[in-house]
Every structure is written in structure tokens, then in C-alpha cells.
Amino acid sequence: MSTLTLDGTPVASNPAVHRSRADALRIAGLALLSIRFIQGFIYWGGGSRRFIYAPAKLDPNAASWMANKFQSAMPGALLGTDHVIAFLLHHFYLLYASLILFSAAELVAGLFLMTGFLTRVAALTSIGLSVVLMLMFGWQGATCIDEWTMAACNLAIGATLMLGGSGAFSLDNVLLARKPTLAARSWFRWMSGALPLPVHSGTFQKVALAVFAAAVVFNVATYNYYRGSVITPFHGGPVSPSKHHLDLTDGVLLPNGAVRFHAYLDGGTPEAPSNVMTAVLKSHHGAVLEQWDGTALSHLQASAITNEFAYNRFAPGPFGLRAQMGAMATITLPVTSGAGTGSLHNAATLQLRTVNGNTFNLTVRTE
């Protein structure tokens, strides 16, 4: 009769050695119990809010529809995930399915971690969710990188649980106790957390060190990118999570004197919109050719604003032109005074001023 050691290899039965190893495994399981449950609760909470407690988050007709938050992440999303977001925002059914699947993965993985059922699969799922959240939302946080901090911790916890398993007080243990033959099933040892992984100690060490290196490199590299303080001085992120920024392109003076341009709110907090209070068109000599105040901007016709996405948008607001985070639109400012813009042959400058005093300039050329 033989038993399994912690590295998964059979050895001759030795009650003292077996008891010592079993105690070590149980101690490790008890030590991981708190982080396993809380890691599960975090993800279960995310999924349950959308499916149970705040279902409007998954209602496309509700103000809290998740697509709005999804779009707000687009300006600072890394490794091409901004293009993935844009693609999904243009394809409603894929977007809706993605949000449902992501929420369901959070709900199920969280429930499995809390109960200790198929713990390693659930932990691996939480790692994937953490990486996606960090790449998309890691840049956000007005006072610190809040989204990055939570996702970085969850990634490390998921890696620990994937390697260590569930051990004590888990459904994996209940299944093993009721059906001891599962101990000899490789799939059970890889997917659950009741027993060590079925590899030799040397192989396990290599796997553990590889997971450690991946977690450290990914977390430290993204932190350095967002804030520095690793190999460079502390700095603000490439995309500001607190100060709104407008990217203006494609400025054209139309034959009728109207000004058309493309605007993208690609920086700032999603918690509050940006408000453009005035727009001024100036000649290269500095003379004012046209001016649109808050009243004119707040009364722009719907046909003057062509939004690229159906969720966060540019729109007339009570104080001028209002934009939500991640909004993209082609905007046409109509003629107001007609003070000689039709005869403009040289480039002019369009200047937008926001409610907090920031100005954004764009060179405007005749069409």
C-alpha cells in the first residue's frame, strides 16, 4: 500500500511522514482560506451586482448600462485592447454577449473560489479577469491608480491559489472524502485544490517560479508605465485619469463658412463630463473670425454632431458642448457672424476652452 507525497509521487506508507505532510498541507490550506474567500467574494460581487442587485448595468436602455464604463476605459487601454473595445462598441450583439460572458465568468469564478470548488480552474479564471481589467482600466483613478491596485492584488492572489489549491474547508475536499479514487485522477488534481499538483517537487518549483516571474514582471511593468517610480521618477500616466483632454483633428473651413472638426475626449475622469464653454476661430494674425459662446454651443442642432459611438457622446449641454469620457464625434460649428471667413485663404486656428479654463487648439484649413 502506498500514499502520495506533496509532489504527487507514491512512496511507501509511513504514518509519521504521511501525517506530517498532511498537516503541512492543511496548515497551508487554512492559511489561504481568507484570501480564497475574499478573492471569490470580490469577483462574485462584481457579477452578482449586474445579474441580481443592479441588473440595469446589463440593460442597454439604462443610464448605468455597462457599455458606458467600457467606453470610458478606451483612451488608456493597453496592448491594443482599445481597438477591441472600439470594435465591440460598433457591434452591439458582440458587445452585449461579451459583457454577459465577462459578468458570468466573474460570478461563477467568485462562487467557486468562495466554496473551494474546482479551485485551480476558478483561480486561473480570476487571473485572466485581472489581466483584462488591468489592461483596460488600470490607468484610471484620480488620486492613485485604484483600478490597477485592485487588479494587481487579485492577479497575485489568483496565482497563489492556482498553485496552492484550496486545502481546508472546500467542496474539493468534500468530493475527495466522498470519492477517494479521485486522488488518482490527474484532471481532478489539476482542476481542484484538494491535493497538490501531480508533478515532482523540482517541476513544481519551476512552475511556481515562472508564475512568480510573470506576475512580478506584468505588475511592475504596468505600474512603471502608469506612474514610474521603478526605474524612472514618479510621473503622471500617459493618459490623465483626472484632467480632461480633448484631441482635435481634421479641422476644415467649409465653403459656407462653417467649421468642421473631429474631437475625442481622450483623458480625464469618467465620473464627470467635460464642458466646452467657448469656441473661437482666429486668423493667423490673431483676429477673431467667428466665436461660439456657451449659449450657441448648447443650442447646436443634432445634425451638427455625428458621434462615432452610441454610448458616451458629445451633445449640447446646459453650459455649452458636453462630452463624456471616451466620446468621439465629428462636429460642425455653423456660421454666426459671417465676418469674412468665406474669403479666408490661409490656415486659421480653432480654439476650444473648457469650463475649467483649459484650451485646445486646432489648425483649420479651407476645404
PDB file of C-alpha atoms in Angstrom, residues 64-339:
ATOM      1  CA  SER A  64     -25.924  52.677 -15.886  1.00  0.00           C
ATOM      2  CA  TRP A  65     -25.514  50.347 -18.909  1.00  0.00           C
ATOM      3  CA  MET A  66     -22.016  48.819 -18.714  1.00  0.00           C
ATOM      4  CA  ALA A  67     -21.087  49.884 -22.244  1.00  0.00           C
ATOM      5  CA  ASN A  68     -20.623  53.441 -20.968  1.00  0.00           C
ATOM      6  CA  LYS A  69     -17.955  52.364 -18.460  1.00  0.00           C
ATOM      7  CA  PHE A  70     -16.452  50.108 -21.106  1.00  0.00           C
ATOM      8  CA  GLN A  71     -16.085  53.066 -23.488  1.00  0.00           C
ATOM      9  CA  SER A  72     -14.633  55.264 -20.740  1.00  0.00           C
ATOM     10  CA  ALA A  73     -11.675  52.851 -20.498  1.00  0.00           C
ATOM     11  CA  MET A  74     -10.809  53.129 -24.187  1.00  0.00           C
ATOM     12  CA  PRO A  75      -8.412  56.137 -24.105  1.00  0.00           C
ATOM     13  CA  GLY A  76      -5.895  54.494 -21.759  1.00  0.00           C
ATOM     14  CA  ALA A  77      -6.358  50.802 -22.592  1.00  0.00           C
ATOM     15  CA  LEU A  78      -3.090  48.969 -23.339  1.00  0.00           C
ATOM     16  CA  LEU A  79      -1.781  46.412 -25.852  1.00  0.00           C
ATOM     17  CA  GLY A  80      -4.438  47.053 -28.465  1.00  0.00           C
ATOM     18  CA  THR A  81      -7.381  46.490 -26.142  1.00  0.00           C
ATOM     19  CA  ASP A  82      -8.607  49.980 -27.067  1.00  0.00           C
ATOM     20  CA  HIS A  83      -9.162  48.687 -30.625  1.00  0.00           C
ATOM     21  CA  VAL A  84     -11.014  45.663 -29.233  1.00  0.00           C
ATOM     22  CA  ILE A  85     -13.259  47.985 -27.212  1.00  0.00           C
ATOM     23  CA  ALA A  86     -13.940  50.188 -30.234  1.00  0.00           C
ATOM     24  CA  PHE A  87     -14.787  47.144 -32.356  1.00  0.00           C
ATOM     25  CA  LEU A  88     -17.230  45.816 -29.764  1.00  0.00           C
ATOM     26  CA  LEU A  89     -18.848  49.230 -29.334  1.00  0.00           C
ATOM     27  CA  HIS A  90     -19.598  49.213 -33.053  1.00  0.00           C
ATOM     28  CA  HIS A  91     -21.134  45.703 -32.906  1.00  0.00           C
ATOM     29  CA  PHE A  92     -23.932  45.637 -30.351  1.00  0.00           C
ATOM     30  CA  TYR A  93     -24.583  41.896 -30.221  1.00  0.00           C
ATOM     31  CA  LEU A  94     -20.907  41.060 -29.735  1.00  0.00           C
ATOM     32  CA  LEU A  95     -20.674  43.796 -27.102  1.00  0.00           C
ATOM     33  CA  TYR A  96     -23.703  42.518 -25.226  1.00  0.00           C
ATOM     34  CA  ALA A  97     -22.515  38.910 -25.366  1.00  0.00           C
ATOM     35  CA  SER A  98     -19.055  39.935 -24.156  1.00  0.00           C
ATOM     36  CA  LEU A  99     -20.448  41.829 -21.164  1.00  0.00           C
ATOM     37  CA  ILE A 100     -22.741  38.929 -20.260  1.00  0.00           C
ATOM     38  CA  LEU A 101     -19.901  36.383 -20.542  1.00  0.00           C
ATOM     39  CA  PHE A 102     -17.477  38.567 -18.568  1.00  0.00           C
ATOM     40  CA  SER A 103     -20.038  39.100 -15.809  1.00  0.00           C
ATOM     41  CA  ALA A 104     -20.908  35.392 -15.751  1.00  0.00           C
ATOM     42  CA  ALA A 105     -17.227  34.468 -15.519  1.00  0.00           C
ATOM     43  CA  GLU A 106     -16.861  36.822 -12.532  1.00  0.00           C
ATOM     44  CA  LEU A 107     -19.959  35.372 -10.861  1.00  0.00           C
ATOM     45  CA  VAL A 108     -19.074  31.698 -11.360  1.00  0.00           C
ATOM     46  CA  ALA A 109     -15.341  32.032 -10.634  1.00  0.00           C
ATOM     47  CA  GLY A 110     -16.133  34.007  -7.493  1.00  0.00           C
ATOM     48  CA  LEU A 111     -18.663  31.444  -6.277  1.00  0.00           C
ATOM     49  CA  PHE A 112     -16.258  28.575  -6.970  1.00  0.00           C
ATOM     50  CA  LEU A 113     -13.457  30.296  -5.058  1.00  0.00           C
ATOM     51  CA  MET A 114     -15.640  31.058  -2.048  1.00  0.00           C
ATOM     52  CA  THR A 115     -16.819  27.445  -1.850  1.00  0.00           C
ATOM     53  CA  GLY A 116     -13.496  25.926  -2.908  1.00  0.00           C
ATOM     54  CA  PHE A 117     -14.944  24.054  -5.888  1.00  0.00           C
ATOM     55  CA  LEU A 118     -12.600  23.409  -8.818  1.00  0.00           C
ATOM     56  CA  THR A 119     -10.379  25.939  -7.112  1.00  0.00           C
ATOM     57  CA  ARG A 120      -7.473  25.961  -9.549  1.00  0.00           C
ATOM     58  CA  VAL A 121      -9.746  26.497 -12.570  1.00  0.00           C
ATOM     59  CA  ALA A 122     -11.517  29.325 -10.748  1.00  0.00           C
ATOM     60  CA  ALA A 123      -8.179  30.864  -9.710  1.00  0.00           C
ATOM     61  CA  LEU A 124      -6.878  30.689 -13.285  1.00  0.00           C
ATOM     62  CA  THR A 125     -10.068  32.396 -14.465  1.00  0.00           C
ATOM     63  CA  SER A 126      -9.562  35.153 -11.897  1.00  0.00           C
ATOM     64  CA  ILE A 127      -6.018  35.677 -13.226  1.00  0.00           C
ATOM     65  CA  GLY A 128      -7.377  36.166 -16.734  1.00  0.00           C
ATOM     66  CA  LEU A 129     -10.023  38.586 -15.483  1.00  0.00           C
ATOM     67  CA  SER A 130      -7.401  40.538 -13.533  1.00  0.00           C
ATOM     68  CA  VAL A 131      -5.133  40.879 -16.565  1.00  0.00           C
ATOM     69  CA  VAL A 132      -8.004  42.101 -18.749  1.00  0.00           C
ATOM     70  CA  LEU A 133      -9.147  44.592 -16.109  1.00  0.00           C
ATOM     71  CA  MET A 134      -5.606  45.888 -15.613  1.00  0.00           C
ATOM     72  CA  LEU A 135      -5.028  46.386 -19.335  1.00  0.00           C
ATOM     73  CA  MET A 136      -8.334  48.174 -19.840  1.00  0.00           C
ATOM     74  CA  PHE A 137      -8.960  50.077 -16.615  1.00  0.00           C
ATOM     75  CA  GLY A 138      -5.559  50.100 -14.904  1.00  0.00           C
ATOM     76  CA  TRP A 139      -4.873  53.728 -15.872  1.00  0.00           C
ATOM     77  CA  GLN A 140      -7.932  55.070 -14.075  1.00  0.00           C
ATOM     78  CA  GLY A 141      -8.014  56.583 -10.590  1.00  0.00           C
ATOM     79  CA  ALA A 142      -7.992  60.318  -9.946  1.00  0.00           C
ATOM     80  CA  THR A 143      -5.879  60.248  -6.755  1.00  0.00           C
ATOM     81  CA  CYS A 144      -3.997  56.988  -7.285  1.00  0.00           C
ATOM     82  CA  ILE A 145      -4.172  54.098  -9.727  1.00  0.00           C
ATOM     83  CA  ASP A 146      -7.118  52.496  -7.946  1.00  0.00           C
ATOM     84  CA  GLU A 147      -8.134  50.110 -10.715  1.00  0.00           C
ATOM     85  CA  TRP A 148      -4.541  48.917 -11.187  1.00  0.00           C
ATOM     86  CA  THR A 149      -4.045  48.323  -7.464  1.00  0.00           C
ATOM     87  CA  MET A 150      -7.058  46.046  -7.113  1.00  0.00           C
ATOM     88  CA  ALA A 151      -6.340  44.103 -10.295  1.00  0.00           C
ATOM     89  CA  ALA A 152      -2.640  43.697  -9.403  1.00  0.00           C
ATOM     90  CA  CYS A 153      -3.520  42.275  -5.989  1.00  0.00           C
ATOM     91  CA  ASN A 154      -6.147  39.969  -7.492  1.00  0.00           C
ATOM     92  CA  LEU A 155      -3.654  38.690 -10.041  1.00  0.00           C
ATOM     93  CA  ALA A 156      -1.152  37.779  -7.297  1.00  0.00           C
ATOM     94  CA  ILE A 157      -3.870  36.155  -5.188  1.00  0.00           C
ATOM     95  CA  GLY A 158      -5.121  34.170  -8.161  1.00  0.00           C
ATOM     96  CA  ALA A 159      -1.598  32.946  -8.901  1.00  0.00           C
ATOM     97  CA  THR A 160      -1.164  31.839  -5.276  1.00  0.00           C
ATOM     98  CA  LEU A 161      -4.470  29.967  -5.202  1.00  0.00           C
ATOM     99  CA  MET A 162      -3.799  28.320  -8.557  1.00  0.00           C
ATOM    100  CA  LEU A 163      -0.552  26.869  -7.190  1.00  0.00           C
ATOM    101  CA  GLY A 164      -1.613  26.221  -3.600  1.00  0.00           C
ATOM    102  CA  GLY A 165      -5.147  24.998  -4.122  1.00  0.00           C
ATOM    103  CA  SER A 166      -7.974  25.170  -1.601  1.00  0.00           C
ATOM    104  CA  GLY A 167      -6.932  22.690   1.066  1.00  0.00           C
ATOM    105  CA  ALA A 168      -9.130  23.168   4.124  1.00  0.00           C
ATOM    106  CA  PHE A 169     -12.885  23.819   4.163  1.00  0.00           C
ATOM    107  CA  SER A 170     -13.621  23.377   0.484  1.00  0.00           C
ATOM    108  CA  LEU A 171     -16.011  21.432  -1.714  1.00  0.00           C
ATOM    109  CA  ASP A 172     -12.952  19.939  -3.414  1.00  0.00           C
ATOM    110  CA  ASN A 173     -12.100  18.275  -0.096  1.00  0.00           C
ATOM    111  CA  VAL A 174     -15.690  17.093   0.342  1.00  0.00           C
ATOM    112  CA  LEU A 175     -15.627  15.464  -3.098  1.00  0.00           C
ATOM    113  CA  LEU A 176     -12.309  13.796  -2.342  1.00  0.00           C
ATOM    114  CA  ALA A 177     -13.551  12.484   1.003  1.00  0.00           C
ATOM    115  CA  ARG A 178     -16.652  11.003  -0.593  1.00  0.00           C
ATOM    116  CA  LYS A 179     -14.766   9.549  -3.537  1.00  0.00           C
ATOM    117  CA  PRO A 180     -11.110   8.877  -2.597  1.00  0.00           C
ATOM    118  CA  THR A 181     -10.407   7.426  -6.057  1.00  0.00           C
ATOM    119  CA  LEU A 182     -10.360  10.993  -7.370  1.00  0.00           C
ATOM    120  CA  ALA A 183      -6.876  11.314  -5.853  1.00  0.00           C
ATOM    121  CA  ALA A 184      -5.585   9.140  -8.681  1.00  0.00           C
ATOM    122  CA  ARG A 185      -7.286  11.220 -11.386  1.00  0.00           C
ATOM    123  CA  SER A 186      -4.916  13.677 -12.995  1.00  0.00           C
ATOM    124  CA  TRP A 187      -7.729  16.016 -14.138  1.00  0.00           C
ATOM    125  CA  PHE A 188      -9.035  16.304 -10.576  1.00  0.00           C
ATOM    126  CA  ARG A 189      -5.631  17.255  -9.190  1.00  0.00           C
ATOM    127  CA  TRP A 190      -5.089  19.860 -11.906  1.00  0.00           C
ATOM    128  CA  MET A 191      -8.578  21.390 -11.682  1.00  0.00           C
ATOM    129  CA  SER A 192      -9.401  21.158  -7.988  1.00  0.00           C
ATOM    130  CA  GLY A 193      -7.418  22.329  -4.982  1.00  0.00           C
ATOM    131  CA  ALA A 194      -7.778  19.427  -2.572  1.00  0.00           C
ATOM    132  CA  LEU A 195      -4.374  17.900  -3.396  1.00  0.00           C
ATOM    133  CA  PRO A 196      -1.004  19.172  -4.621  1.00  0.00           C
ATOM    134  CA  LEU A 197      -0.396  19.320  -8.347  1.00  0.00           C
ATOM    135  CA  PRO A 198       0.615  15.933  -9.792  1.00  0.00           C
ATOM    136  CA  VAL A 199       4.198  16.945 -10.565  1.00  0.00           C
ATOM    137  CA  HIS A 200       7.571  16.332  -8.932  1.00  0.00           C
ATOM    138  CA  SER A 201       8.828  18.925  -6.473  1.00  0.00           C
ATOM    139  CA  GLY A 202      11.500  20.127  -8.916  1.00  0.00           C
ATOM    140  CA  THR A 203       8.920  20.685 -11.657  1.00  0.00           C
ATOM    141  CA  PHE A 204       6.574  22.401  -9.228  1.00  0.00           C
ATOM    142  CA  GLN A 205       9.341  24.764  -8.188  1.00  0.00           C
ATOM    143  CA  LYS A 206       9.988  25.705 -11.808  1.00  0.00           C
ATOM    144  CA  VAL A 207       6.284  26.295 -12.440  1.00  0.00           C
ATOM    145  CA  ALA A 208       5.954  28.350  -9.256  1.00  0.00           C
ATOM    146  CA  LEU A 209       8.973  30.492 -10.114  1.00  0.00           C
ATOM    147  CA  ALA A 210       7.685  31.021 -13.664  1.00  0.00           C
ATOM    148  CA  VAL A 211       4.296  32.146 -12.314  1.00  0.00           C
ATOM    149  CA  PHE A 212       6.057  34.390  -9.790  1.00  0.00           C
ATOM    150  CA  ALA A 213       8.203  35.961 -12.513  1.00  0.00           C
ATOM    151  CA  ALA A 214       5.209  36.537 -14.798  1.00  0.00           C
ATOM    152  CA  ALA A 215       3.184  38.185 -12.023  1.00  0.00           C
ATOM    153  CA  VAL A 216       6.073  40.405 -10.937  1.00  0.00           C
ATOM    154  CA  VAL A 217       7.060  41.471 -14.449  1.00  0.00           C
ATOM    155  CA  PHE A 218       3.491  42.225 -15.513  1.00  0.00           C
ATOM    156  CA  ASN A 219       2.574  44.126 -12.346  1.00  0.00           C
ATOM    157  CA  VAL A 220       5.809  46.096 -12.021  1.00  0.00           C
ATOM    158  CA  ALA A 221       5.978  46.902 -15.742  1.00  0.00           C
ATOM    159  CA  THR A 222       2.423  48.242 -15.873  1.00  0.00           C
ATOM    160  CA  TYR A 223       2.982  50.255 -12.680  1.00  0.00           C
ATOM    161  CA  ASN A 224       6.139  51.775 -14.134  1.00  0.00           C
ATOM    162  CA  TYR A 225       4.263  52.609 -17.335  1.00  0.00           C
ATOM    163  CA  TYR A 226       1.402  54.268 -15.491  1.00  0.00           C
ATOM    164  CA  ARG A 227       3.333  56.076 -12.757  1.00  0.00           C
ATOM    165  CA  GLY A 228       7.076  55.432 -12.945  1.00  0.00           C
ATOM    166  CA  SER A 229       8.750  55.162  -9.536  1.00  0.00           C
ATOM    167  CA  VAL A 230      10.559  51.957 -10.517  1.00  0.00           C
ATOM    168  CA  ILE A 231      13.334  52.846 -12.952  1.00  0.00           C
ATOM    169  CA  THR A 232      12.122  56.400 -13.630  1.00  0.00           C
ATOM    170  CA  PRO A 233      10.902  59.222 -11.364  1.00  0.00           C
ATOM    171  CA  PHE A 234       7.234  59.366 -10.440  1.00  0.00           C
ATOM    172  CA  HIS A 235       5.139  60.783 -13.258  1.00  0.00           C
ATOM    173  CA  GLY A 236       1.545  61.128 -14.331  1.00  0.00           C
ATOM    174  CA  GLY A 237       0.267  58.437 -16.630  1.00  0.00           C
ATOM    175  CA  PRO A 238       0.347  58.820 -20.417  1.00  0.00           C
ATOM    176  CA  VAL A 239      -3.419  59.311 -20.140  1.00  0.00           C
ATOM    177  CA  SER A 240      -4.529  61.518 -17.260  1.00  0.00           C
ATOM    178  CA  PRO A 241      -7.254  59.969 -15.066  1.00  0.00           C
ATOM    179  CA  SER A 242      -8.174  63.359 -13.590  1.00  0.00           C
ATOM    180  CA  LYS A 243      -7.618  66.151 -16.149  1.00  0.00           C
ATOM    181  CA  HIS A 244      -9.864  66.134 -19.192  1.00  0.00           C
ATOM    182  CA  HIS A 245      -8.083  66.326 -22.526  1.00  0.00           C
ATOM    183  CA  LEU A 246      -9.516  66.904 -25.994  1.00  0.00           C
ATOM    184  CA  ASP A 247      -7.756  65.534 -29.063  1.00  0.00           C
ATOM    185  CA  LEU A 248      -8.757  67.702 -32.030  1.00  0.00           C
ATOM    186  CA  THR A 249      -8.076  66.696 -35.650  1.00  0.00           C
ATOM    187  CA  ASP A 250      -9.285  67.210 -39.221  1.00  0.00           C
ATOM    188  CA  GLY A 251     -10.178  70.895 -38.926  1.00  0.00           C
ATOM    189  CA  VAL A 252     -11.811  72.200 -42.095  1.00  0.00           C
ATOM    190  CA  LEU A 253     -13.380  75.547 -43.002  1.00  0.00           C
ATOM    191  CA  LEU A 254     -16.314  74.740 -45.262  1.00  0.00           C
ATOM    192  CA  PRO A 255     -17.275  76.915 -48.263  1.00  0.00           C
ATOM    193  CA  ASN A 256     -20.284  78.292 -46.408  1.00  0.00           C
ATOM    194  CA  GLY A 257     -18.078  79.479 -43.541  1.00  0.00           C
ATOM    195  CA  ALA A 258     -18.935  76.675 -41.089  1.00  0.00           C
ATOM    196  CA  VAL A 259     -16.116  74.870 -39.265  1.00  0.00           C
ATOM    197  CA  ARG A 260     -15.952  71.093 -39.129  1.00  0.00           C
ATOM    198  CA  PHE A 261     -13.554  69.097 -36.918  1.00  0.00           C
ATOM    199  CA  HIS A 262     -13.124  65.775 -35.155  1.00  0.00           C
ATOM    200  CA  ALA A 263     -12.972  65.669 -31.351  1.00  0.00           C
ATOM    201  CA  TYR A 264     -12.029  62.849 -28.970  1.00  0.00           C
ATOM    202  CA  LEU A 265     -12.195  63.169 -25.193  1.00  0.00           C
ATOM    203  CA  ASP A 266      -9.137  61.015 -24.537  1.00  0.00           C
ATOM    204  CA  GLY A 267      -8.248  61.895 -20.961  1.00  0.00           C
ATOM    205  CA  GLY A 268      -9.831  62.657 -17.615  1.00  0.00           C
ATOM    206  CA  THR A 269     -12.224  61.127 -15.121  1.00  0.00           C
ATOM    207  CA  PRO A 270     -15.336  59.280 -16.295  1.00  0.00           C
ATOM    208  CA  GLU A 271     -17.119  60.467 -13.160  1.00  0.00           C
ATOM    209  CA  ALA A 272     -17.828  63.901 -14.641  1.00  0.00           C
ATOM    210  CA  PRO A 273     -18.278  65.153 -18.218  1.00  0.00           C
ATOM    211  CA  SER A 274     -16.128  67.775 -19.900  1.00  0.00           C
ATOM    212  CA  ASN A 275     -17.888  71.006 -20.842  1.00  0.00           C
ATOM    213  CA  VAL A 276     -16.667  73.193 -23.723  1.00  0.00           C
ATOM    214  CA  MET A 277     -17.769  76.738 -22.881  1.00  0.00           C
ATOM    215  CA  THR A 278     -16.495  78.683 -25.899  1.00  0.00           C
ATOM    216  CA  ALA A 279     -15.099  78.085 -29.376  1.00  0.00           C
ATOM    217  CA  VAL A 280     -13.188  80.769 -31.237  1.00  0.00           C
ATOM    218  CA  LEU A 281     -11.890  80.799 -34.805  1.00  0.00           C
ATOM    219  CA  LYS A 282      -8.888  83.104 -35.248  1.00  0.00           C
ATOM    220  CA  SER A 283      -6.862  84.107 -38.273  1.00  0.00           C
ATOM    221  CA  HIS A 284      -3.105  83.556 -38.293  1.00  0.00           C
ATOM    222  CA  HIS A 285      -2.809  87.225 -37.273  1.00  0.00           C
ATOM    223  CA  GLY A 286      -4.927  86.608 -34.175  1.00  0.00           C
ATOM    224  CA  ALA A 287      -8.060  88.362 -35.389  1.00  0.00           C
ATOM    225  CA  VAL A 288     -11.318  86.744 -34.252  1.00  0.00           C
ATOM    226  CA  LEU A 289     -13.246  85.489 -37.282  1.00  0.00           C
ATOM    227  CA  GLU A 290     -16.022  83.582 -35.552  1.00  0.00           C
ATOM    228  CA  GLN A 291     -16.991  82.926 -31.950  1.00  0.00           C
ATOM    229  CA  TRP A 292     -19.441  80.481 -30.377  1.00  0.00           C
ATOM    230  CA  ASP A 293     -20.290  81.092 -26.731  1.00  0.00           C
ATOM    231  CA  GLY A 294     -21.906  78.675 -24.283  1.00  0.00           C
ATOM    232  CA  THR A 295     -25.384  79.563 -25.433  1.00  0.00           C
ATOM    233  CA  ALA A 296     -24.563  78.897 -29.101  1.00  0.00           C
ATOM    234  CA  LEU A 297     -22.849  75.604 -28.283  1.00  0.00           C
ATOM    235  CA  SER A 298     -25.696  74.466 -26.045  1.00  0.00           C
ATOM    236  CA  HIS A 299     -28.140  75.032 -28.908  1.00  0.00           C
ATOM    237  CA  LEU A 300     -26.271  73.154 -31.624  1.00  0.00           C
ATOM    238  CA  GLN A 301     -28.571  71.122 -33.850  1.00  0.00           C
ATOM    239  CA  ALA A 302     -28.422  67.339 -33.560  1.00  0.00           C
ATOM    240  CA  SER A 303     -27.319  67.185 -37.197  1.00  0.00           C
ATOM    241  CA  ALA A 304     -24.211  69.222 -36.316  1.00  0.00           C
ATOM    242  CA  ILE A 305     -22.788  66.405 -34.145  1.00  0.00           C
ATOM    243  CA  THR A 306     -22.054  62.963 -35.579  1.00  0.00           C
ATOM    244  CA  ASN A 307     -20.982  60.653 -32.765  1.00  0.00           C
ATOM    245  CA  GLU A 308     -18.947  57.558 -33.583  1.00  0.00           C
ATOM    246  CA  PHE A 309     -20.367  55.545 -30.685  1.00  0.00           C
ATOM    247  CA  ALA A 310     -23.883  55.189 -29.347  1.00  0.00           C
ATOM    248  CA  TYR A 311     -22.947  55.366 -25.676  1.00  0.00           C
ATOM    249  CA  ASN A 312     -20.630  58.091 -24.340  1.00  0.00           C
ATOM    250  CA  ARG A 313     -21.267  61.050 -26.638  1.00  0.00           C
ATOM    251  CA  PHE A 314     -20.741  64.697 -27.462  1.00  0.00           C
ATOM    252  CA  ALA A 315     -24.015  66.589 -27.079  1.00  0.00           C
ATOM    253  CA  PRO A 316     -25.317  70.074 -26.319  1.00  0.00           C
ATOM    254  CA  GLY A 317     -25.401  70.620 -22.567  1.00  0.00           C
ATOM    255  CA  PRO A 318     -26.653  73.334 -20.216  1.00  0.00           C
ATOM    256  CA  PHE A 319     -23.294  75.135 -20.243  1.00  0.00           C
ATOM    257  CA  GLY A 320     -22.084  74.523 -23.785  1.00  0.00           C
ATOM    258  CA  LEU A 321     -20.868  71.399 -25.554  1.00  0.00           C
ATOM    259  CA  ARG A 322     -20.855  68.404 -23.218  1.00  0.00           C
ATOM    260  CA  ALA A 323     -18.706  65.272 -23.662  1.00  0.00           C
ATOM    261  CA  GLN A 324     -18.464  62.021 -21.726  1.00  0.00           C
ATOM    262  CA  MET A 325     -15.209  60.124 -21.322  1.00  0.00           C
ATOM    263  CA  GLY A 326     -14.166  58.291 -24.483  1.00  0.00           C
ATOM    264  CA  ALA A 327     -16.622  60.198 -26.685  1.00  0.00           C
ATOM    265  CA  MET A 328     -15.655  60.691 -30.351  1.00  0.00           C
ATOM    266  CA  ALA A 329     -17.541  62.875 -32.804  1.00  0.00           C
ATOM    267  CA  THR A 330     -17.328  64.988 -35.931  1.00  0.00           C
ATOM    268  CA  ILE A 331     -18.704  68.408 -35.057  1.00  0.00           C
ATOM    269  CA  THR A 332     -19.789  71.230 -37.351  1.00  0.00           C
ATOM    270  CA  LEU A 333     -19.976  74.761 -35.945  1.00  0.00           C
ATOM    271  CA  PRO A 334     -22.353  76.900 -38.033  1.00  0.00           C
ATOM    272  CA  VAL A 335     -21.711  80.431 -39.242  1.00  0.00           C
ATOM    273  CA  THR A 336     -22.677  83.040 -36.663  1.00  0.00           C
ATOM    274  CA  SER A 337     -21.330  86.451 -37.711  1.00  0.00           C
ATOM    275  CA  GLY A 338     -20.033  85.730 -41.215  1.00  0.00           C
ATOM    276  CA  ALA A 339     -17.109  88.068 -40.550  1.00  0.00           C
TER     277      ALA A 339
END
